[in-house]
Tab-separated table of C-alpha atoms and ligand atoms in Angstrom:
chain	number	residue	atom	x	y	z
A	4	UNK	CA	85.418	84.140	112.642
A	5	UNK	CA	85.590	84.364	116.444
A	6	UNK	CA	88.369	86.936	116.734
A	7	UNK	CA	86.417	89.371	114.553
A	8	UNK	CA	83.431	90.550	116.519
A	9	UNK	CA	80.131	90.578	114.642
A	10	UNK	CA	80.083	94.325	115.325
A	11	UNK	CA	82.700	94.851	112.628
A	12	UNK	CA	80.438	93.224	110.090
A	13	UNK	CA	77.472	95.176	111.365
A	14	UNK	CA	79.398	98.428	111.152
A	15	UNK	CA	80.449	97.636	107.586
A	16	UNK	CA	76.837	96.923	106.694
A	17	UNK	CA	75.763	100.289	108.094
A	18	UNK	CA	78.455	102.144	106.134
A	19	UNK	CA	77.033	100.658	102.940
A	20	UNK	CA	73.484	101.437	104.024
A	21	UNK	CA	74.495	105.029	104.771
A	22	UNK	CA	75.945	105.466	101.290
A	23	UNK	CA	73.179	103.600	99.479
A	24	UNK	CA	71.528	105.715	96.806
A	25	UNK	CA	68.996	103.094	95.724
A	26	UNK	CA	70.534	101.848	92.505
A	27	UNK	CA	74.159	102.619	93.346
A	28	UNK	CA	76.347	103.295	96.368
A	29	UNK	CA	78.287	106.518	96.653
A	30	UNK	CA	81.938	105.961	97.618
A	31	UNK	CA	81.693	108.464	100.476
A	32	UNK	CA	79.180	111.052	101.609
A	33	UNK	CA	80.063	114.665	100.552
A	34	UNK	CA	83.458	113.890	99.038
A	35	UNK	CA	82.326	111.373	96.386
A	36	UNK	CA	78.571	111.722	95.829
A	37	UNK	CA	78.398	110.237	92.297
A	38	UNK	CA	78.729	106.697	90.965
A	39	UNK	CA	82.303	105.578	90.318
A	40	UNK	CA	83.072	102.636	88.050
A	41	UNK	CA	85.564	100.515	89.931
A	42	UNK	CA	84.074	101.534	93.288
A	43	UNK	CA	80.720	100.036	92.300
A	44	UNK	CA	82.486	96.817	91.262
A	45	UNK	CA	84.286	96.488	94.608
A	46	UNK	CA	81.108	97.448	96.440
A	47	UNK	CA	79.129	94.759	94.603
A	48	UNK	CA	81.745	92.180	95.616
A	49	UNK	CA	80.896	92.935	99.253
A	50	UNK	CA	77.178	93.467	98.756
A	51	UNK	CA	76.752	89.983	97.269
A	52	UNK	CA	77.151	88.533	100.756
A	53	UNK	CA	74.285	90.662	102.046
A	54	UNK	CA	71.839	90.855	99.194
A	55	UNK	CA	72.554	89.363	95.769
A	56	UNK	CA	69.806	91.340	94.071
A	57	UNK	CA	71.183	94.610	95.424
A	58	UNK	CA	74.666	93.607	94.276
A	59	UNK	CA	73.301	93.000	90.783
A	60	UNK	CA	71.595	96.394	90.804
A	61	UNK	CA	74.894	98.046	91.754
A	62	UNK	CA	76.572	96.567	88.704
A	63	UNK	CA	73.633	96.906	86.321
A	64	UNK	CA	73.345	100.605	87.109
A	65	UNK	CA	76.778	101.096	85.548
A	66	UNK	CA	75.235	100.261	82.182
A	67	UNK	CA	73.282	103.527	82.115
A	68	UNK	CA	76.610	105.329	81.730
A	69	UNK	CA	77.987	103.177	78.910
A	70	UNK	CA	78.813	105.164	75.789
A	71	UNK	CA	77.596	103.961	72.396
A	72	UNK	CA	81.184	103.127	71.477
A	73	UNK	CA	81.416	100.793	74.499
A	74	UNK	CA	83.312	102.993	76.935
A	75	UNK	CA	82.345	102.795	80.593
A	76	UNK	CA	83.052	106.164	82.219
A	77	UNK	CA	84.787	106.420	85.578
A	78	UNK	CA	82.000	108.636	86.927
A	79	UNK	CA	78.266	108.844	86.277
A	80	UNK	CA	77.128	112.172	87.660
A	81	UNK	CA	74.082	112.770	89.799
A	82	UNK	CA	71.632	115.068	88.139
A	83	UNK	CA	70.846	117.286	91.149
A	84	UNK	CA	71.257	121.014	90.574
A	85	UNK	CA	73.861	121.108	93.282
A	86	UNK	CA	76.302	119.191	91.064
A	87	UNK	CA	75.984	121.262	87.931
A	88	UNK	CA	79.598	122.377	88.165
A	89	UNK	CA	80.843	118.779	88.265
A	90	UNK	CA	78.853	117.944	85.128
A	91	UNK	CA	79.913	121.124	83.396
A	92	UNK	CA	83.560	120.460	84.012
A	93	UNK	CA	83.341	117.355	81.833
A	94	UNK	CA	80.566	118.080	79.332
A	95	UNK	CA	80.341	114.533	78.073
A	96	UNK	CA	77.558	115.725	75.757
A	97	UNK	CA	80.264	117.120	73.462
A	98	UNK	CA	80.945	113.584	72.246
A	99	UNK	CA	78.320	111.973	69.980
A	100	UNK	CA	78.779	108.570	71.622
A	101	UNK	CA	77.919	109.789	75.118
A	102	UNK	CA	74.498	108.771	76.456
A	103	UNK	CA	71.987	111.548	75.944
A	104	UNK	CA	70.018	111.290	79.170
A	105	UNK	CA	72.875	111.219	81.635
A	106	UNK	CA	76.153	113.067	82.175
A	107	UNK	CA	79.435	111.262	82.683
A	108	UNK	CA	83.132	111.930	82.447
A	109	UNK	CA	84.954	111.177	79.185
A	110	UNK	CA	87.485	108.737	80.655
A	111	UNK	CA	87.363	105.246	82.161
A	112	UNK	CA	88.780	103.393	85.173
A	113	UNK	CA	90.349	99.918	85.698
A	114	UNK	CA	88.081	97.215	84.233
A	115	UNK	CA	86.857	95.451	87.368
A	116	UNK	CA	83.397	94.780	85.912
A	117	UNK	CA	84.060	91.209	84.747
A	118	UNK	CA	85.361	90.316	88.206
A	119	UNK	CA	82.270	91.773	89.908
A	120	UNK	CA	80.038	89.908	87.445
A	121	UNK	CA	81.727	86.579	88.150
A	122	UNK	CA	81.758	87.097	91.921
A	123	UNK	CA	78.028	87.757	91.898
A	124	UNK	CA	77.603	84.754	89.596
A	125	UNK	CA	79.286	82.511	92.164
A	126	UNK	CA	76.378	83.090	94.538
A	127	UNK	CA	73.700	82.167	91.986
A	128	UNK	CA	72.237	78.800	90.986
A	129	UNK	CA	73.447	77.595	87.549
A	130	UNK	CA	70.318	78.706	85.640
A	131	UNK	CA	70.299	82.079	87.415
A	132	UNK	CA	73.990	82.480	86.723
A	133	UNK	CA	73.425	81.887	83.041
A	134	UNK	CA	70.720	84.527	82.993
A	135	UNK	CA	72.928	86.948	84.876
A	136	UNK	CA	75.920	86.417	82.616
A	137	UNK	CA	73.616	86.792	79.621
A	138	UNK	CA	72.588	90.228	80.891
A	139	UNK	CA	76.145	91.402	81.441
A	140	UNK	CA	77.832	89.810	78.424
A	141	UNK	CA	76.988	92.453	75.782
A	142	UNK	CA	78.099	95.259	78.114
A	143	UNK	CA	81.374	93.512	78.847
A	144	UNK	CA	82.117	92.596	75.238
A	145	UNK	CA	81.436	96.158	74.071
A	146	UNK	CA	83.637	97.525	76.832
A	147	UNK	CA	86.566	95.191	76.183
A	148	UNK	CA	86.328	95.796	72.452
A	149	UNK	CA	86.335	99.529	73.040
A	150	UNK	CA	89.507	99.213	75.117
A	151	UNK	CA	91.280	97.412	72.295
A	152	UNK	CA	89.863	99.505	69.456
A	153	UNK	CA	90.484	102.894	70.986
A	154	UNK	CA	93.234	102.331	73.476
A	155	UNK	CA	95.552	99.950	71.650
A	156	UNK	CA	95.732	101.662	68.266
A	157	UNK	CA	99.047	100.047	67.288
A	158	UNK	CA	97.776	96.611	68.267
A	159	UNK	CA	100.688	95.995	70.598
A	160	UNK	CA	98.673	94.365	73.354
A	161	UNK	CA	98.754	96.997	76.093
A	162	UNK	CA	95.975	99.549	76.429
A	163	UNK	CA	96.834	103.182	77.094
A	164	UNK	CA	95.403	105.696	79.550
A	165	UNK	CA	95.064	109.401	78.959
A	166	UNK	CA	94.402	110.801	82.425
A	167	UNK	CA	95.847	109.793	85.829
A	168	UNK	CA	92.302	109.171	87.077
A	169	UNK	CA	91.968	106.309	84.603
A	170	UNK	CA	94.480	104.316	86.638
A	171	UNK	CA	92.339	104.555	89.784
A	172	UNK	CA	95.540	105.478	91.641
A	173	UNK	CA	95.099	109.178	90.950
A	174	UNK	CA	98.355	110.748	92.060
A	175	UNK	CA	100.564	107.678	91.877
A	176	UNK	CA	104.253	108.689	91.593
A	177	UNK	CA	105.054	107.333	88.103
A	178	UNK	CA	102.292	109.478	86.601
A	179	UNK	CA	102.995	112.535	88.729
A	180	UNK	CA	106.709	112.340	87.908
A	181	UNK	CA	105.778	112.363	84.209
A	182	UNK	CA	103.486	115.322	84.744
A	183	UNK	CA	106.213	117.303	86.455
A	184	UNK	CA	108.873	116.416	83.920
A	185	UNK	CA	106.975	116.804	80.696
A	186	UNK	CA	103.559	118.184	80.959
A	187	UNK	CA	103.207	121.010	83.401
A	188	UNK	CA	101.803	124.001	81.478
A	189	UNK	CA	103.582	127.309	82.001
A	190	UNK	CA	100.671	128.861	83.929
A	191	UNK	CA	100.849	126.055	86.483
A	192	UNK	CA	104.632	126.365	86.753
A	193	UNK	CA	104.184	130.059	87.492
A	194	UNK	CA	101.584	129.390	90.156
A	195	UNK	CA	104.070	126.964	91.687
A	196	UNK	CA	106.947	129.400	91.431
A	197	UNK	CA	105.022	132.293	92.923
A	198	UNK	CA	103.616	129.976	95.611
A	199	UNK	CA	100.037	130.802	94.798
A	200	UNK	CA	98.756	127.336	95.630
A	201	UNK	CA	97.024	128.687	98.737
A	202	UNK	CA	94.709	130.580	96.394
A	203	UNK	CA	93.758	127.384	94.570
A	204	UNK	CA	93.243	125.592	97.858
A	205	UNK	CA	90.550	128.139	98.784
A	206	UNK	CA	88.337	126.688	96.051
A	207	UNK	CA	88.895	122.998	96.794
A	208	UNK	CA	86.016	120.897	98.048
A	209	UNK	CA	88.076	117.899	99.171
A	210	UNK	CA	90.251	119.753	101.676
A	211	UNK	CA	87.204	121.179	103.466
A	212	UNK	CA	86.706	117.781	105.080
A	213	UNK	CA	90.121	116.098	104.728
A	214	UNK	CA	93.416	117.511	106.025
A	215	UNK	CA	95.404	119.106	103.223
A	216	UNK	CA	98.453	116.893	103.769
A	217	UNK	CA	96.385	113.775	103.060
A	218	UNK	CA	95.247	114.913	99.620
A	219	UNK	CA	97.053	115.631	96.368
A	220	UNK	CA	98.684	119.036	96.133
A	221	UNK	CA	97.103	122.065	94.496
A	222	UNK	CA	99.698	121.855	91.725
A	223	UNK	CA	98.863	118.207	91.055
A	224	UNK	CA	95.166	118.983	90.975
A	225	UNK	CA	95.724	121.842	88.529
A	226	UNK	CA	97.797	119.572	86.324
A	227	UNK	CA	94.974	117.032	86.299
A	228	UNK	CA	92.482	119.760	85.533
A	229	UNK	CA	94.582	120.976	82.630
A	230	UNK	CA	94.626	117.475	81.102
A	231	UNK	CA	90.885	117.308	81.573
A	232	UNK	CA	90.460	120.606	79.711
A	233	UNK	CA	92.613	119.337	76.895
A	234	UNK	CA	90.533	116.170	76.550
A	235	UNK	CA	87.361	118.224	76.626
A	236	UNK	CA	88.648	120.568	73.925
A	237	UNK	CA	89.017	117.481	71.734
A	238	UNK	CA	85.517	116.326	72.694
A	239	UNK	CA	87.029	113.098	74.100
A	240	UNK	CA	87.676	111.932	70.552
A	241	UNK	CA	90.577	109.510	70.802
A	242	UNK	CA	91.896	110.179	67.284
A	243	UNK	CA	92.127	113.889	67.972
A	244	UNK	CA	93.636	113.233	71.393
A	245	UNK	CA	96.294	110.873	70.063
A	246	UNK	CA	97.022	113.182	67.173
A	247	UNK	CA	98.962	115.272	69.649
A	248	UNK	CA	99.625	112.450	72.042
A	249	UNK	CA	101.464	114.345	74.690
A	250	UNK	CA	100.455	112.244	77.580
A	251	UNK	CA	99.484	108.644	77.186
A	252	UNK	CA	100.750	105.868	79.362
A	253	UNK	CA	100.256	102.118	79.305
A	254	UNK	CA	99.505	101.826	82.958
A	255	UNK	CA	100.617	98.693	84.780
A	256	UNK	CA	97.732	98.528	87.260
A	257	UNK	CA	95.146	99.011	84.511
A	258	UNK	CA	96.644	96.389	82.209
A	259	UNK	CA	97.002	93.803	84.988
A	260	UNK	CA	93.341	94.236	85.851
A	261	UNK	CA	92.498	93.965	82.159
A	262	UNK	CA	94.315	90.636	81.906
A	263	UNK	CA	92.307	89.233	84.794
A	264	UNK	CA	89.101	90.726	83.357
A	265	UNK	CA	89.805	89.010	80.027
A	266	UNK	CA	90.152	85.675	81.811
A	267	UNK	CA	86.806	86.268	83.503
A	268	UNK	CA	85.211	87.322	80.224
A	269	UNK	CA	86.352	84.046	78.637
A	270	UNK	CA	84.768	82.170	81.518
A	271	UNK	CA	81.502	84.043	81.062
A	272	UNK	CA	81.484	83.382	77.297
A	273	UNK	CA	82.221	79.698	77.887
A	274	UNK	CA	79.324	79.270	80.253
A	275	UNK	CA	77.036	80.983	77.756
A	276	UNK	CA	78.420	78.858	74.881
A	277	UNK	CA	79.047	82.158	73.131
A	278	UNK	CA	81.916	82.895	70.761
A	279	UNK	CA	83.868	86.041	71.547
A	280	UNK	CA	83.845	88.478	68.609
A	281	UNK	CA	86.460	87.668	65.953
A	282	UNK	CA	89.863	89.027	66.805
A	283	UNK	CA	89.166	89.732	70.453
A	284	UNK	CA	90.737	86.514	71.745
A	285	UNK	CA	93.923	87.294	69.807
A	286	UNK	CA	94.147	90.751	71.351
A	287	UNK	CA	93.538	89.336	74.803
A	288	UNK	CA	96.395	86.854	74.413
A	289	UNK	CA	98.610	89.655	73.155
A	290	UNK	CA	98.071	91.587	76.398
A	291	UNK	CA	99.281	88.652	78.468
A	292	UNK	CA	102.450	88.459	76.414
A	293	UNK	CA	102.956	92.218	76.393
A	294	UNK	CA	102.944	92.341	80.189
A	295	UNK	CA	106.440	90.889	80.052
A	296	UNK	CA	107.659	93.973	78.188
A	297	UNK	CA	106.901	95.950	81.359
A	298	UNK	CA	109.436	93.926	83.345
A	299	UNK	CA	112.777	95.611	83.974
A	300	UNK	CA	115.525	93.024	84.621
A	301	UNK	CA	117.876	95.654	86.040
A	302	UNK	CA	115.677	96.630	88.981
A	303	UNK	CA	113.668	93.385	88.901
A	304	UNK	CA	110.310	95.149	88.925
A	305	UNK	CA	107.345	95.795	86.647
A	306	UNK	CA	106.541	99.357	85.547
A	307	UNK	CA	104.113	101.373	83.468
A	308	UNK	CA	105.373	102.518	80.084
A	309	UNK	CA	105.160	105.594	77.905
A	310	UNK	CA	102.895	104.789	74.970
A	311	UNK	CA	104.909	106.627	72.321
A	312	UNK	CA	108.522	105.970	73.293
A	313	UNK	CA	108.033	102.678	75.149
A	314	UNK	CA	110.233	104.075	77.916
A	315	UNK	CA	109.557	102.335	81.234
A	316	UNK	CA	108.534	104.784	83.962
A	317	UNK	CA	110.840	103.526	86.656
A	318	UNK	CA	109.323	105.240	89.644
A	319	UNK	CA	108.352	102.482	92.075
A	320	UNK	CA	104.755	102.027	93.170
A	321	UNK	CA	102.476	99.266	94.398
A	322	UNK	CA	101.485	98.570	90.783
A	323	UNK	CA	104.637	96.443	90.519
A	324	UNK	CA	102.794	93.798	92.605
A	325	UNK	CA	99.639	93.722	90.499
A	326	UNK	CA	100.919	91.111	88.010
A	327	UNK	CA	100.092	88.732	90.870
A	328	UNK	CA	96.457	89.617	90.318
A	329	UNK	CA	96.797	89.363	86.528
A	330	UNK	CA	97.709	85.746	87.159
A	331	UNK	CA	99.666	85.090	83.962
A	332	UNK	CA	103.266	85.600	85.119
A	333	UNK	CA	105.506	82.664	86.039
A	334	UNK	CA	105.517	81.195	89.528
A	335	UNK	CA	109.146	82.364	89.948
A	336	UNK	CA	108.218	85.949	89.122
A	337	UNK	CA	105.303	85.699	91.505
A	338	UNK	CA	107.644	84.444	94.241
A	339	UNK	CA	109.903	87.423	93.590
A	340	UNK	CA	106.951	89.793	94.056
A	341	UNK	CA	106.079	88.015	97.296
A	342	UNK	CA	109.606	88.771	98.513
A	343	UNK	CA	109.046	92.445	97.744
A	344	UNK	CA	105.842	92.380	99.797
A	345	UNK	CA	107.680	90.846	102.736
A	346	UNK	CA	110.821	92.959	102.511
A	347	UNK	CA	110.769	95.654	105.218
A	348	UNK	CA	112.586	98.096	102.952
A	349	UNK	CA	109.963	97.827	100.222
A	350	UNK	CA	106.363	96.888	100.934
A	351	UNK	CA	106.757	95.046	104.246
A	352	UNK	CA	105.308	97.777	106.488
A	353	UNK	CA	103.529	97.037	109.764
A	354	UNK	CA	100.149	97.603	108.092
A	355	UNK	CA	100.782	96.559	104.508
A	356	UNK	CA	100.623	97.082	101.580
A	357	UNK	CA	101.850	100.674	101.162
A	358	UNK	CA	100.955	102.256	97.809
A	359	UNK	CA	104.599	103.332	97.463
A	360	UNK	CA	107.524	101.316	98.899
A	361	UNK	CA	108.699	102.749	102.207
A	362	UNK	CA	112.255	103.292	100.949
A	363	UNK	CA	111.117	105.536	98.088
A	364	UNK	CA	111.667	109.315	98.172
A	365	UNK	CA	108.023	109.593	97.225
A	366	UNK	CA	106.822	107.774	100.337
A	367	UNK	CA	104.482	109.820	102.534
A	368	UNK	CA	102.499	107.604	104.912
A	369	UNK	CA	99.262	109.592	104.798
A	370	UNK	CA	99.347	111.111	101.347
A	371	UNK	CA	96.656	109.541	99.178
A	372	UNK	CA	98.257	107.197	96.582
A	373	UNK	CA	101.795	108.165	97.588
A	374	UNK	CA	102.249	105.835	100.550
A	375	UNK	CA	99.036	104.832	102.357
A	376	UNK	CA	97.588	101.341	102.400
A	377	UNK	CA	94.348	100.912	100.447
A	378	UNK	CA	91.956	98.036	101.073
A	379	UNK	CA	91.051	97.506	97.408
A	380	UNK	CA	94.690	97.028	96.423
A	381	UNK	CA	95.147	94.590	99.314
A	382	UNK	CA	92.101	92.700	98.099
A	383	UNK	CA	93.582	92.370	94.600
A	384	UNK	CA	96.930	91.226	95.982
A	385	UNK	CA	95.303	88.707	98.342
A	386	UNK	CA	93.342	87.278	95.436
A	387	UNK	CA	96.494	86.972	93.331
A	388	UNK	CA	98.488	85.390	96.165
A	389	UNK	CA	95.820	82.757	96.619
A	390	UNK	CA	95.689	81.866	92.946
A	391	UNK	CA	99.479	81.396	92.963
A	392	UNK	CA	99.213	79.135	96.009
A	393	UNK	CA	100.774	81.583	98.494
A	394	UNK	CA	98.024	80.771	100.976
A	395	UNK	CA	99.949	81.640	104.085
A	396	UNK	CA	100.912	85.079	102.777
A	397	UNK	CA	97.362	85.678	101.562
A	398	UNK	CA	95.974	84.780	104.978
A	399	UNK	CA	98.457	87.036	106.720
A	400	UNK	CA	97.618	89.984	104.516
A	401	UNK	CA	93.917	89.351	104.957
A	402	UNK	CA	94.316	89.379	108.756
A	403	UNK	CA	96.385	92.558	108.640
A	404	UNK	CA	93.796	94.248	106.431
A	405	UNK	CA	90.947	93.350	108.761
A	406	UNK	CA	93.081	94.410	111.725
A	407	UNK	CA	93.721	97.893	110.373
A	408	UNK	CA	90.036	98.418	109.614
A	409	UNK	CA	89.062	97.146	113.055
A	410	UNK	CA	91.613	99.397	114.696
A	411	UNK	CA	90.896	102.571	112.748
A	412	UNK	CA	87.513	102.368	111.074
A	413	UNK	CA	86.198	102.268	107.509
A	414	UNK	CA	88.501	104.935	106.167
A	415	UNK	CA	89.559	105.539	102.611
A	416	UNK	CA	93.217	104.705	103.346
A	417	UNK	CA	95.606	104.056	106.238
A	418	UNK	CA	99.087	104.991	107.366
A	419	UNK	CA	101.095	101.792	106.704
A	420	UNK	CA	103.515	102.528	109.542
A	421	UNK	CA	101.002	103.185	112.327
A	422	UNK	CA	97.655	102.033	110.944
A	423	UNK	CA	96.191	105.491	111.593
A	424	UNK	CA	93.224	106.392	109.412
A	425	UNK	CA	93.371	108.944	106.592
A	426	UNK	CA	91.150	110.351	103.858
A	427	UNK	CA	87.373	110.034	103.944
A	428	UNK	CA	85.555	108.175	106.714
A	429	UNK	CA	82.679	105.714	106.030
A	430	UNK	CA	84.280	104.765	102.742
A	431	UNK	CA	82.182	102.254	100.840
A	432	UNK	CA	84.763	99.952	99.249
A	433	UNK	CA	86.636	99.612	102.548
A	434	UNK	CA	83.394	98.414	104.128
A	435	UNK	CA	82.385	96.194	101.203
A	436	UNK	CA	85.759	94.498	100.854
A	437	UNK	CA	86.026	94.030	104.616
A	438	UNK	CA	82.712	92.158	104.388
A	439	UNK	CA	84.136	90.051	101.583
A	440	UNK	CA	87.364	89.302	103.468
A	441	UNK	CA	85.430	88.421	106.626
A	442	UNK	CA	83.374	85.985	104.578
A	443	UNK	CA	86.316	84.287	102.870
B	1	LIG	C1	89.531	108.598	94.432
B	1	LIG	C2	90.316	107.336	94.103
B	1	LIG	C3	89.626	106.566	93.002
B	1	LIG	C4	88.200	106.288	93.417
B	1	LIG	C5	87.481	107.598	93.777
B	1	LIG	C6	86.111	107.387	94.372
B	1	LIG	O1	89.520	109.458	93.364
B	1	LIG	O2	91.616	107.651	93.746
B	1	LIG	O3	90.301	105.367	92.732
B	1	LIG	O4	87.518	105.640	92.405
B	1	LIG	O5	88.232	108.278	94.742
B	1	LIG	O6	86.216	106.620	95.527
């Protein structure tokens, strides 16, 4: 690619090398030292162009965190003494299904593992691919079954999430709006009222290296912590959690990624001549159908939904575009989403795609998942656009994504209006997915 100097590729390679921990890659030095689930999947998608064996290791290392009930946790903690507090905050050992030799969280993250498995598989010879799929198949089947068993208890097709971190889009407006409206404990409301957030900020690790106005607020972080405590009190036992289901959402981003992951899982099973466990195929089909119940004809957008009441959470966010990645909506719907991407009042910013449409009251160009452009979301959208045959739009978005990285560096996220960098520098998935886009 002549207009992209080889230096960009070289720089991306050195970001990954810098964050390489041997069997996994940390998302960013200092800020994110552990292994994150969907990060490792995105990272493997880039690593496969450099070293297929290392990409496999990245993905295989996620298996050490898998719970005996099939759950893959969003974080596998390092065991250094330095990170005792992180491990203690979660105490995964409270749940009998947690692995005994390693500490993890008690929640998951969007299921990107099937995608990473297939992408690595693409680079292998047919016999090697079969071997590789054979290694990953049990992990994937257990994980997908866990999602349906535990997270779709009414068998309605959509899987629910119990913590904002499970969506991967931590402080995305639909979830934060719900938190503010329904779930802010009194002690947090008082801290907010008495403006004591400065006190909380003194103890934060993230804002030591990142400007405060680029991270979630102290109140949001306390709210997330309070949900975490609640889950921990119930030892991450889903029956006990749902018994008093105060906060469970069928998240749009998560379910779209699940639909795509199911398609990939089918492909893997087919190549292995394996039959998916009885009932799983039916549940997978149900999810595709259920996605349509997240469409709101009035505003012509997709939304996440409250698990109990089935109320759509009509606060706009980039998740509305993710059905493109799911790949099961009609071509007309897809074309409508493409219009939203191109519309200057919605997602058509100079450096797209903003995580919140620019005309939303929630839009803040540098604030984490409340406005900035993220490379992983662009990657998902580009992939969806291509599968729907919107090649020109996919190419344009790819160029814009590479441009912003070239202009500003391998940052965690970018201001969609100016392209300025924000969040952590030397961020692994930005580097890995840039490598993948440069190789497409
Ligand atoms: C942030 C992101 C999350 C990611 C993690 C590690 O928490 O919101 O999606 O997995 O960082 O990079």
